[in-house]
Each structure stands twice: as C-alpha cells, then as structure tokens.
Short mmCIF file of C-alpha atoms and ligand atoms in Angstrom, two decimals:
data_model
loop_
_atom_site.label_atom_id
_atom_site.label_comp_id
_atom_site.label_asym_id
_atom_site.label_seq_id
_atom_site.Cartn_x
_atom_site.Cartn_y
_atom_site.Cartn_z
CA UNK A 1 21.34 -6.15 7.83
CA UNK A 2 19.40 -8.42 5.92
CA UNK A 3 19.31 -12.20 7.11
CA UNK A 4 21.66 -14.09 5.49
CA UNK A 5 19.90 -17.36 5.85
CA UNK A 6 17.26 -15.36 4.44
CA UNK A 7 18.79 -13.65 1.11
CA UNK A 8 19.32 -15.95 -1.53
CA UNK A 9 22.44 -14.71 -4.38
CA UNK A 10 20.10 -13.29 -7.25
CA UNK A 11 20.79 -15.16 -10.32
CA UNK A 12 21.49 -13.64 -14.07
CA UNK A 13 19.21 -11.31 -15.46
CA UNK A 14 16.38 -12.92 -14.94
CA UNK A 15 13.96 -9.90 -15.42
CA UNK A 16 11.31 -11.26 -18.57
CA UNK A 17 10.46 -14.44 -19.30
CA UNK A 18 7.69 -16.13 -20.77
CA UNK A 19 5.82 -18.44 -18.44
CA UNK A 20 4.04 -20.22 -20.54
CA UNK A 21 0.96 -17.66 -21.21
CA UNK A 22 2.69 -16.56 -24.11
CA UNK A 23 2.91 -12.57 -22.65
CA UNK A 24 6.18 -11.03 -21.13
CA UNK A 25 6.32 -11.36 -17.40
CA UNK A 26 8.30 -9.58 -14.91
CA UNK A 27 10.66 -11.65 -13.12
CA UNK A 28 13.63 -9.63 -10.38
CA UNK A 29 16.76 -11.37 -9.76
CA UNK A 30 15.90 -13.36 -7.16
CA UNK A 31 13.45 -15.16 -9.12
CA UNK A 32 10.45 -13.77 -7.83
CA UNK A 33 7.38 -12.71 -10.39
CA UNK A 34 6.25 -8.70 -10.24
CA UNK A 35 2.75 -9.06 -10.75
CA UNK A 36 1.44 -5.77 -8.71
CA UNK A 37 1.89 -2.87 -9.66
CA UNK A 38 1.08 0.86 -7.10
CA UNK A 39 0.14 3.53 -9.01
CA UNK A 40 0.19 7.09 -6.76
CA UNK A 41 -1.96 9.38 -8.74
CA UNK A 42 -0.86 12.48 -6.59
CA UNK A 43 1.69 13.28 -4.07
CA UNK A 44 -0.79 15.53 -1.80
CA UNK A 45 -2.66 14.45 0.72
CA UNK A 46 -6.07 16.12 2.90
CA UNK A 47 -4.51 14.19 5.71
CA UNK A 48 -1.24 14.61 7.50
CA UNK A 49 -1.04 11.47 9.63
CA UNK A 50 2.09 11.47 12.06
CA UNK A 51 3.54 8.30 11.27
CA UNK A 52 3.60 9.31 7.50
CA UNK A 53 4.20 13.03 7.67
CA UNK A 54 6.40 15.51 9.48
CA UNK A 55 4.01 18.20 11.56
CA UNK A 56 5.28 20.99 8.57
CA UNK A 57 4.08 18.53 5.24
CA UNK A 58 5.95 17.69 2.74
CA UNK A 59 6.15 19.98 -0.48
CA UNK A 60 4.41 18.35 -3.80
CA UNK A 61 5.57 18.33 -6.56
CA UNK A 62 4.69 20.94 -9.02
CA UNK A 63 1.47 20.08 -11.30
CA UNK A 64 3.78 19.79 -14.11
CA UNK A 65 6.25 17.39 -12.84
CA UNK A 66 3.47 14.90 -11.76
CA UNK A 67 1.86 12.75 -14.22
CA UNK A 68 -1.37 13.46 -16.75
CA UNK A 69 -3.82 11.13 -17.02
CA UNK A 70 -3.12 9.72 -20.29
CA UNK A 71 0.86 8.91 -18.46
CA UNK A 72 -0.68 7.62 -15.77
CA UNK A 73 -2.71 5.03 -18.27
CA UNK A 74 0.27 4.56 -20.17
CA UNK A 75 2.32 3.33 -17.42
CA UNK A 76 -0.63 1.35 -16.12
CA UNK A 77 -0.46 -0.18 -20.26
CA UNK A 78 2.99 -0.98 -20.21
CA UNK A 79 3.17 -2.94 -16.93
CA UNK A 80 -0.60 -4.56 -17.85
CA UNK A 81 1.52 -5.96 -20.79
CA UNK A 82 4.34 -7.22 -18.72
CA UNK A 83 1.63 -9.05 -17.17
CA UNK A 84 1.34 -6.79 -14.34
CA UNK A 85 -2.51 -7.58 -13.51
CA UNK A 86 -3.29 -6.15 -10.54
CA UNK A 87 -3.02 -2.15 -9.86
CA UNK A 88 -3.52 -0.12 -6.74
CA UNK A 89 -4.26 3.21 -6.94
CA UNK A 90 -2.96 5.25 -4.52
CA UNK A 91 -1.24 8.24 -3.15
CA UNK A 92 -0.97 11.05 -1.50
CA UNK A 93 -4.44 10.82 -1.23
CA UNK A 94 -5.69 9.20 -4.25
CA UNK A 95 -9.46 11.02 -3.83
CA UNK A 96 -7.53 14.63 -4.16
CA UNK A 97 -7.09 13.85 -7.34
CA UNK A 98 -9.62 15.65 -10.14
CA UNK A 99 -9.73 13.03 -12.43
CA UNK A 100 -9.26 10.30 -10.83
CA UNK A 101 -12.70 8.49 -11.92
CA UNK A 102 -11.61 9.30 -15.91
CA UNK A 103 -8.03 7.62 -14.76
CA UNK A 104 -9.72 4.61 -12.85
CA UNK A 105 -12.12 4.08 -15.83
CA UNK A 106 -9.16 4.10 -18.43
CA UNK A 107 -6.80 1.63 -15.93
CA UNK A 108 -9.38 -0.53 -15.54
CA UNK A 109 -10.54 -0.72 -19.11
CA UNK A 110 -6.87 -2.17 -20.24
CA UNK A 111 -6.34 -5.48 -21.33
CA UNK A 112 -4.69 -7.30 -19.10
CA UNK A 113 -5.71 -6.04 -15.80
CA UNK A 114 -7.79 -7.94 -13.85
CA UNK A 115 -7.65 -6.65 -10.55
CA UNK A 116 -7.87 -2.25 -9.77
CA UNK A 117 -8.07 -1.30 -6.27
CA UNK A 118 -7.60 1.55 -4.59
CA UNK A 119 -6.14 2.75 -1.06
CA UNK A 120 -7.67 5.66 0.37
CA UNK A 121 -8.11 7.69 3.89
CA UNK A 122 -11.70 7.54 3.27
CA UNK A 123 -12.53 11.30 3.52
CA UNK A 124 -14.21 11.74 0.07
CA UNK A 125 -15.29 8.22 -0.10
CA UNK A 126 -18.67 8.92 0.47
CA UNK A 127 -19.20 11.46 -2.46
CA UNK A 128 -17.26 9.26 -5.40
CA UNK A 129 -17.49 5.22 -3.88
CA UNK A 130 -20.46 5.28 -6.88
CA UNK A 131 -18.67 6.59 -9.83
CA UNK A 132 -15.53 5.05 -9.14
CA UNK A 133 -16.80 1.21 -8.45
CA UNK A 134 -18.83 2.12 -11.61
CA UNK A 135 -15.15 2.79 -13.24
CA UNK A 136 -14.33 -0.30 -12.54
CA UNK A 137 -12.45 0.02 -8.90
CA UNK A 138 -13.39 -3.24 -7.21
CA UNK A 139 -12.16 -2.87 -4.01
CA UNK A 140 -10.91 -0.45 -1.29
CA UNK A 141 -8.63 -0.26 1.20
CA UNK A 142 -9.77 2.44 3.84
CA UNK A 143 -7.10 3.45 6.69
CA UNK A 144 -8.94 3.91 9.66
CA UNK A 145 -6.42 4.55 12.99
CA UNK A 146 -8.71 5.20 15.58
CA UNK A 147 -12.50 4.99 15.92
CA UNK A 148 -12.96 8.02 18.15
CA UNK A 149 -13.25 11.70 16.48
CA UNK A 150 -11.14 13.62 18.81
CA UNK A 151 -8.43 11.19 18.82
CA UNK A 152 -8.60 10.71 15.10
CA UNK A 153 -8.57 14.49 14.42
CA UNK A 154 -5.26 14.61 16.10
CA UNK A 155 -3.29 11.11 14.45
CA UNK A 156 -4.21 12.72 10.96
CA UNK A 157 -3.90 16.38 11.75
CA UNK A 158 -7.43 17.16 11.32
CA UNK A 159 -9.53 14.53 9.89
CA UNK A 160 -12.89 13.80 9.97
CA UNK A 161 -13.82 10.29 11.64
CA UNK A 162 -17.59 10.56 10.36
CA UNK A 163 -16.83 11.30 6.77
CA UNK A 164 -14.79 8.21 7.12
CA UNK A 165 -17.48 6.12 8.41
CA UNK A 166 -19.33 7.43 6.06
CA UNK A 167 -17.21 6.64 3.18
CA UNK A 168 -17.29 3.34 3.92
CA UNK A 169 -20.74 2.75 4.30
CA UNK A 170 -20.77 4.54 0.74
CA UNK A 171 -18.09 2.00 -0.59
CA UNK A 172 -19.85 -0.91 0.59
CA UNK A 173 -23.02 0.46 -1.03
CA UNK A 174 -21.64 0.62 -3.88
CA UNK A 175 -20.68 -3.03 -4.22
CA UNK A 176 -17.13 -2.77 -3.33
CA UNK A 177 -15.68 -5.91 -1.83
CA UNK A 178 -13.90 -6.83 0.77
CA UNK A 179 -13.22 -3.57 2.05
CA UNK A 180 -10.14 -3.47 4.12
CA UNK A 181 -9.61 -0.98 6.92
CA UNK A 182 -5.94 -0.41 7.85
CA UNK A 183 -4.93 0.25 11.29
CA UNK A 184 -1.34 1.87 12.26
CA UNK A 185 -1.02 0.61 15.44
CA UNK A 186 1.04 2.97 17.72
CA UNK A 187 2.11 2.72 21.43
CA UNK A 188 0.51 5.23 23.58
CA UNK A 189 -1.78 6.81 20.39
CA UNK A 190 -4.04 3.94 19.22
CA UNK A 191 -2.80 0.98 20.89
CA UNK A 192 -5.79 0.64 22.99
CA UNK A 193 -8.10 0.68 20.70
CA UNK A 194 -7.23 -2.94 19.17
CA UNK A 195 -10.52 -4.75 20.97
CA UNK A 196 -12.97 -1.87 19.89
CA UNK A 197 -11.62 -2.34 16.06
CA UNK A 198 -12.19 -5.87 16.07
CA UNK A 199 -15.66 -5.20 17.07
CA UNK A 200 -16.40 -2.71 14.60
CA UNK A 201 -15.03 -4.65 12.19
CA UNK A 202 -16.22 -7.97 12.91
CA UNK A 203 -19.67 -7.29 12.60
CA UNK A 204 -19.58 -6.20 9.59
CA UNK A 205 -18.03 -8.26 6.93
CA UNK A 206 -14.80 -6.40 6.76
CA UNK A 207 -11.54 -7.15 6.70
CA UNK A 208 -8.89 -5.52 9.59
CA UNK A 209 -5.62 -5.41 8.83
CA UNK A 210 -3.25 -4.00 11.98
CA UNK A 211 0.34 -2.73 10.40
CA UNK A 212 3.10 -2.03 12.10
CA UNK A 213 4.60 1.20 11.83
CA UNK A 214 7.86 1.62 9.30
CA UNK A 215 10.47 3.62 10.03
CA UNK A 216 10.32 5.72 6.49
CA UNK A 217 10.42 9.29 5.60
CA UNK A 218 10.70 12.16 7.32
CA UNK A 219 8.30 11.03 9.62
CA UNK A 220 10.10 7.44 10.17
CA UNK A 221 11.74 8.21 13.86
CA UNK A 222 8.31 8.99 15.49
CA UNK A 223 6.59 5.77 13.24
CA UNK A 224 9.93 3.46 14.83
CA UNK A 225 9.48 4.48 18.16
CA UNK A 226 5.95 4.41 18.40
CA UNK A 227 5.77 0.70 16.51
CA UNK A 228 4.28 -2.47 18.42
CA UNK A 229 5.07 -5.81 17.09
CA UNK A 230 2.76 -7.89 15.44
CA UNK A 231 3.48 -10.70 17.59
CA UNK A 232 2.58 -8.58 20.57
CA UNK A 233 -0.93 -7.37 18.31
CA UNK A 234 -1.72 -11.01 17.47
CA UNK A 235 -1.80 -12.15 20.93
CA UNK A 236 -3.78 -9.39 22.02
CA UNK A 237 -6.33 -10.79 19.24
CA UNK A 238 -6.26 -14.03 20.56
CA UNK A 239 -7.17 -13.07 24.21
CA UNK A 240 -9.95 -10.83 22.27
CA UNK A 241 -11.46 -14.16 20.20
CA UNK A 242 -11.33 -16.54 23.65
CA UNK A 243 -9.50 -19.07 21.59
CA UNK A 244 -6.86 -19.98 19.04
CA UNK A 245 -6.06 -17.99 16.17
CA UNK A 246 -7.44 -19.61 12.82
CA UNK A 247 -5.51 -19.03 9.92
CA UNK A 248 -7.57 -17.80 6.96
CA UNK A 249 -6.43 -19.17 3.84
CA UNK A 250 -7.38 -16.54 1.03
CA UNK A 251 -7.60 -12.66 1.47
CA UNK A 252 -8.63 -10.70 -2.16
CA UNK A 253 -5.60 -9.39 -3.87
CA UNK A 254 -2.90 -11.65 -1.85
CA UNK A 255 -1.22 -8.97 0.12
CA UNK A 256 1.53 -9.02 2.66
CA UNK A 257 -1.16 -9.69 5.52
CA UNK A 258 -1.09 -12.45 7.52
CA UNK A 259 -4.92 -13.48 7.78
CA UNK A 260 -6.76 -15.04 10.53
CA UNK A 261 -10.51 -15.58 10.82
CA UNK A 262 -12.50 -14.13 13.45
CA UNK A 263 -13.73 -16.25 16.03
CA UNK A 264 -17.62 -16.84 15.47
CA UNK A 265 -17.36 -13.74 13.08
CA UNK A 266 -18.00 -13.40 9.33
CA UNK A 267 -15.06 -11.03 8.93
CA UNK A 268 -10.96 -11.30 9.33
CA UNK A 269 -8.61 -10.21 10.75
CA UNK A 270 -4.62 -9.88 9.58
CA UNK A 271 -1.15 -8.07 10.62
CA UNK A 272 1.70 -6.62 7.83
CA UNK A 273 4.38 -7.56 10.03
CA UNK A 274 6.70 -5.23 7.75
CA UNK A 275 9.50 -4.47 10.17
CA UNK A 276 9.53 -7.13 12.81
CA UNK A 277 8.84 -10.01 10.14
CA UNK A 278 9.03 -8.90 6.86
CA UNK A 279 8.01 -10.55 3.70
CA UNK A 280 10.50 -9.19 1.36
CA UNK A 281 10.72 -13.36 0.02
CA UNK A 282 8.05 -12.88 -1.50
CA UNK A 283 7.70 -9.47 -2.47
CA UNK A 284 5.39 -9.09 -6.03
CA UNK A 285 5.65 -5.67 -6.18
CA UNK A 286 6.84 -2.70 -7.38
CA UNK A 287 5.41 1.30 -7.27
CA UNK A 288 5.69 4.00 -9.66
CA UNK A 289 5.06 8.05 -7.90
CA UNK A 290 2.81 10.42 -8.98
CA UNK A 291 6.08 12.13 -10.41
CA UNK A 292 6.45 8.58 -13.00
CA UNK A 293 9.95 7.00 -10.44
CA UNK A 294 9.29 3.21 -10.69
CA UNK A 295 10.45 2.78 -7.48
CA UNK A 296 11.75 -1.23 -6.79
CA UNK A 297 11.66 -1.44 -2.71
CA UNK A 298 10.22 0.89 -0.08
CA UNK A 299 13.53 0.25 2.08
CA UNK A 300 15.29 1.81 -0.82
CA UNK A 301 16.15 4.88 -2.68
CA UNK A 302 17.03 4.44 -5.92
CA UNK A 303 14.28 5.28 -8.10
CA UNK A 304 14.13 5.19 -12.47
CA UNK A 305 12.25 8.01 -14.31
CA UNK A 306 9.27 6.43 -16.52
CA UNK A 307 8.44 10.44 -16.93
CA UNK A 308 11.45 11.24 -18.27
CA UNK A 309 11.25 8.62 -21.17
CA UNK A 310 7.84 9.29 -21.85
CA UNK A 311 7.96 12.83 -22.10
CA UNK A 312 10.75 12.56 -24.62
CA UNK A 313 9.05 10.69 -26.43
CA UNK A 314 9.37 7.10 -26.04
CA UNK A 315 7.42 4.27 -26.88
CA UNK A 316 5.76 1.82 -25.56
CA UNK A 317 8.01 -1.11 -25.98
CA UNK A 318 11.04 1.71 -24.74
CA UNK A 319 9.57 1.93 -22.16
CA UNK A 320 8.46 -1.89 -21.32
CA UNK A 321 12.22 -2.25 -21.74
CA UNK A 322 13.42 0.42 -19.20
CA UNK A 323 10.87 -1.43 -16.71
CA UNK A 324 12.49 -4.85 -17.38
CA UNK A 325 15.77 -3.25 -16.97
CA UNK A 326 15.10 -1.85 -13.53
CA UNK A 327 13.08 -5.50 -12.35
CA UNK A 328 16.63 -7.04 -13.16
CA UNK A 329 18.28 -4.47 -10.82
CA UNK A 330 15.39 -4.98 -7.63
CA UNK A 331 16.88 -5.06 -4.58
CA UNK A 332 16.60 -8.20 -2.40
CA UNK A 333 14.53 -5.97 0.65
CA UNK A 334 14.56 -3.32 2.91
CA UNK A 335 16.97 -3.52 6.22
CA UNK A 336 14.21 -1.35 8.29
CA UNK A 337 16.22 -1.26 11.70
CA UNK A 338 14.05 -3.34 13.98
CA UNK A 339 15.44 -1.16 17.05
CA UNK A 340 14.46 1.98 15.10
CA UNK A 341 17.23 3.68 15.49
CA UNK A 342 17.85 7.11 13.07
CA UNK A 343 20.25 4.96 10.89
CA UNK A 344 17.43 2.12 9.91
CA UNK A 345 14.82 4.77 8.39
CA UNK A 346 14.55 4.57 4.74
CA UNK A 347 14.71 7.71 3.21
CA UNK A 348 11.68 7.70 0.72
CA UNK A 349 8.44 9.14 1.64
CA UNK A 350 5.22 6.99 2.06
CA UNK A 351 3.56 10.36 1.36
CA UNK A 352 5.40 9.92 -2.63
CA UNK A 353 5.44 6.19 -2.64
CA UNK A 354 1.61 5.35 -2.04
CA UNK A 355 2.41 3.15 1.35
N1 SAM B 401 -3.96 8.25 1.57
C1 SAM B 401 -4.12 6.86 1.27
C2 SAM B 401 -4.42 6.07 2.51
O1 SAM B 401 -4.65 6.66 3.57
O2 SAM B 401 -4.48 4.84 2.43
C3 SAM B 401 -2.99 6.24 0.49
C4 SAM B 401 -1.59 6.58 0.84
S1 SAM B 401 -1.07 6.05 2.43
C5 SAM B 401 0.64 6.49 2.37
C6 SAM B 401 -1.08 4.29 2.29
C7 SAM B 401 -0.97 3.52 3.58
O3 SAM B 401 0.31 3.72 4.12
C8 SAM B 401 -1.97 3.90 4.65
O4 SAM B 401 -2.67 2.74 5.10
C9 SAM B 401 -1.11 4.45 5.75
O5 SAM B 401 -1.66 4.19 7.01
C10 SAM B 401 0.17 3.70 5.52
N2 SAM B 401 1.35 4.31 6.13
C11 SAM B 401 1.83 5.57 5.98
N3 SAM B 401 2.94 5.76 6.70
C12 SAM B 401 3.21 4.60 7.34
C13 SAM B 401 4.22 4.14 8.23
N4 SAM B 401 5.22 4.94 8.62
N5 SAM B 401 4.16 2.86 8.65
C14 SAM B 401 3.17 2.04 8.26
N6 SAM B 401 2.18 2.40 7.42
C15 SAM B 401 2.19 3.66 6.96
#
C-alpha cells in the first residue's frame, strides 16, 4: 500500500494550466508537472533479458497495430505542445526499428522539444550512433548488466558484450553526452560485479546508474526475488570510493537517479531506488507504447488509446485533449510489493512500456 504520510489527496482537475510561458502544460492531480514524455518505437526486442522477459518472449504486436512514423511524430507534436520537452525514445529495442533515424530526425525537429534521448541495449549502437546524433539524439542511455561476455550472453539470452562496448565507444564518438550505462543489479547474477563497473565507468566520463529490479511483467517474480536494495548497492560504493559518498547535484535530463560523484573520478555514479524508495512524489512522466496506450504509471494498468483517436481521424487539439484528460486521471504511484511477493507485480510489460 502506498504510504499514507506519503500520498497527498489529489486536488480538482488540475490537468492544464498555463504557467506563465503562455503554452498549455500538463499538470496530474496531485499537482505535479508532466514534462517527459517515453516514446517506445517498437515492442520487439534483439535481447531477451530475464528480469524483463519470460524465457518464451513476449508476442508483438502485429506491424499494423503499432504505430507509423508520421503517429509516432504526431504524438511526439501533441505532447511537445503541452509543453512536454523532453522525449525518450525507447522500446522494445528502439535500434530494431527501420526508421528510427527518419523518426528521431522528425521528433527532434519539433518545436518545443528541447531534449531527445534515447535508451538502448547497445547492440546496433555502433552502426547508427552517427546518423542518429546527426538526427538530433543527444544522449544515450546504454544498459550494460555485466561486463563479462559469457555472463552477459546468458542475462540477455544471447547478447553480444563487444558490440555493446562497441556501441558505446561509437556513441561517444559521435558526440553524444553523458552517456549513461544502466546496470540491473541482481543477487547471485551480477551482483558481484558492482566494483568492476565502477571502474569501467569511472575512467571514462560516464555516468553509472545501478537500478533495482521491479517486480513487472511476466518476468516480475524472478526481477523481485533477485532485487538488492539500493541502500545495500550504495554502501557497497562507498567501501569502493574509500570515503563518503558526495552527492552530485545535476545529472542531464533530471531522472529518478540519485547521483553521487565518484571519488577522485571525472564520472558519477547514481541508484533508481524504484521499489525500495520510490520517487513516485515527484514523478514527471508519462509513456505512450509502440501500440499509441499513453500509459500514466508503470505500477499500473490502465492504459488510453492515442491510436485509436488518431486513426479515426482526430485532430490535433482532440487529441491534446484526450492527453489532458488522462493527466487528470494519473494515479498517485505504483504499490510494487517491497517483499516481492506474486501479488505486488504490476501487470504491464517493460518489454511494451519502454522501462
Ligand atoms: N532495449 C532498451 C534498453 O535496453 O534500454 C529499452 C527498453 S528497456 C525495457 C529499458 C530499461 O528497462 C533497461 O535499462 C532495462 O534494463 C530496464 N528494465 C527492464 N526490466 C526491468 C526490471 N524488471 N527492473 C528494472 N529495470 C528493468
């Protein structure tokens, strides 16, 4: 159950106001302002990691049920002018995706966003880190689980650690910055691998974020029981840097990370403490599926078709008001069951909703 203490009564309909910029902004019940949108371009994914997927995969959708281009732009359009500035792409596997430079290019080139990133697995990085940062993506987030090939051949179900590495390399090339490498951290998978991550990544200007695993989807159970706190990851990181933790005070793009600077290091370091402290107070987001559901909180199902609207042929401001409709209606946060029992995992898949 959500804390109390913690879960403030939302007040009217405050989903659109005006603060002062003159534009429509999205404000959710409980006063908070949606200014991040996640885009999933596509539903399907090279990888099958086990904390996101079940061993059998989860069926995607049909090509026609998933969003074109130009819908994918449009959506992007309609939240840019709700003053929805800052887009992640993701997925799925965002790279999978044909098109996805065209749809990067076109997102990027709409008024009113200021900020497109992109989360990734890294595996086609290497090839497309050029054309998309020449689209206009300005910054990656790479997951990255494990740095050694057999053991990260058997988290994702067969992926390839050096086309990873590589893919990195290629996105820094290419001017993209910071790049941020997300970690799953899992008990008796990857869990002792925390040190030799903050090595690699502390050399080298980027930015580590460790996440604990959420109990969602069909692969939720194995993610709860395998999750280690982030208290427990932060102290390991203090023991690592010799010293006290430093709190870092800005981190591109203002996630959910706590941020700490490493010790004598030019890079940082951060934990998404989703289960065992969440953040839902300030939550700024919302995500829309490759299929077009605006989905309002990972911890919960209900979803409203943008596709459906669009496809019969709504407009624009139809549509801008269907958004505003279902900010009013966000839910307050997810109750992922810290104990991680069956009960606690939220039935949407990360797979669908882009993480
Ligand atoms: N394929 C892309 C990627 O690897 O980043 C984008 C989609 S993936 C679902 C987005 C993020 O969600 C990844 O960093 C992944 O590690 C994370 N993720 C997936 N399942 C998770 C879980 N059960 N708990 C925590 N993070 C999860």
């Amino acid at each position: 159950m959500p804390d109390p203490e913690n879960h403030p009564r939302p007040f009217e309909a405050g989903s659109n106001d005006r603060r002062g910029s003159g534009r429509d902004v999205l404000i959710d019940p409980f006063g908070r302002r949606i200014d991040y949108l996640r885009l999933s371009v596509i539903d399907a994914c090279n990888y099958r990691c086990v904390y996101c997927v079940p061993e059998c995969g989860i069926a995607p959708t049909p090509a026609q049920g998933r969003l074109s281009a130009a819908e994918l732009v449009r959506v992007a359009r309609v939240f840019a002018g709700l003053g929805v500035g800052r887009i992640r792409l993701t997925g799925g596997e965002p790279l999978v995706r044909r098109d996805l430079v065209d749809i990067a290019a076109r997102i990027a080139a709409l008024d009113g966003v200021r900020d497109l990133s992109m989360s990734t697995n890294g595996h086609r990085l290497g090839q497309q880190a050029k054309a998309l940062r020449a689209a206009g993506i300005g910054r990656v987030n790479v997951s990255l689980d494990s740095l050694d090939a057999e053991r990260f051949a058997t988290i994702t179900r067969g992926g390839r650690l050096d086309s990873v590495l590589d893919g990195i390399e290629a996105a820094r090339a290419a001017g993209m910055a910071p790049i941020k490498i997300n970690m799953v951290v899992m008990a008796g998978e990857n869990d002792d691998e925390l040190e030799a991550m903050l090595d690699f990544t502390r050399a080298d200007e980027l930015e580590l974020r460790f996440i604990e695993a959420m109990p969602v989807g069909d692969a939720g159970e194995t993610a709860a029981t395998r999750r280690i706190d982030a208290a427990a990851i932060l102290e390991r990181v203090r023991v690592w840097g010799g010293g006290d933790l430093i709190p870092a005070t800005t981190s591109c793009g203002g996630g959910p990370a706590r941020m700490f600077r490493f010790p004598g290091g030019r890079g940082t370091v951060g934990v998404i403490s989703a289960v065992s402290r969440h953040f839902c107070a300030t939550c700024n987001r919302v995500r829309v599926t490759a299929e077009g559901d605006l989905l309002l909180c990972l911890g919960h199902e209900g979803a409203v078709s943008l596709r459906e609207p669009m496809r019969e042929g709504a407009g624009d401001a139809e549509l801008a008001a269907i958004v505003r409709g279902a900010v009013a209606r966000k839910p307050w946060g997810h109750e992922f069951d810290h104990a991680g029992a069956a009960h606690g995992v939220s039935p949407n898949q990360m797979l669908r909703t882009g993480g």
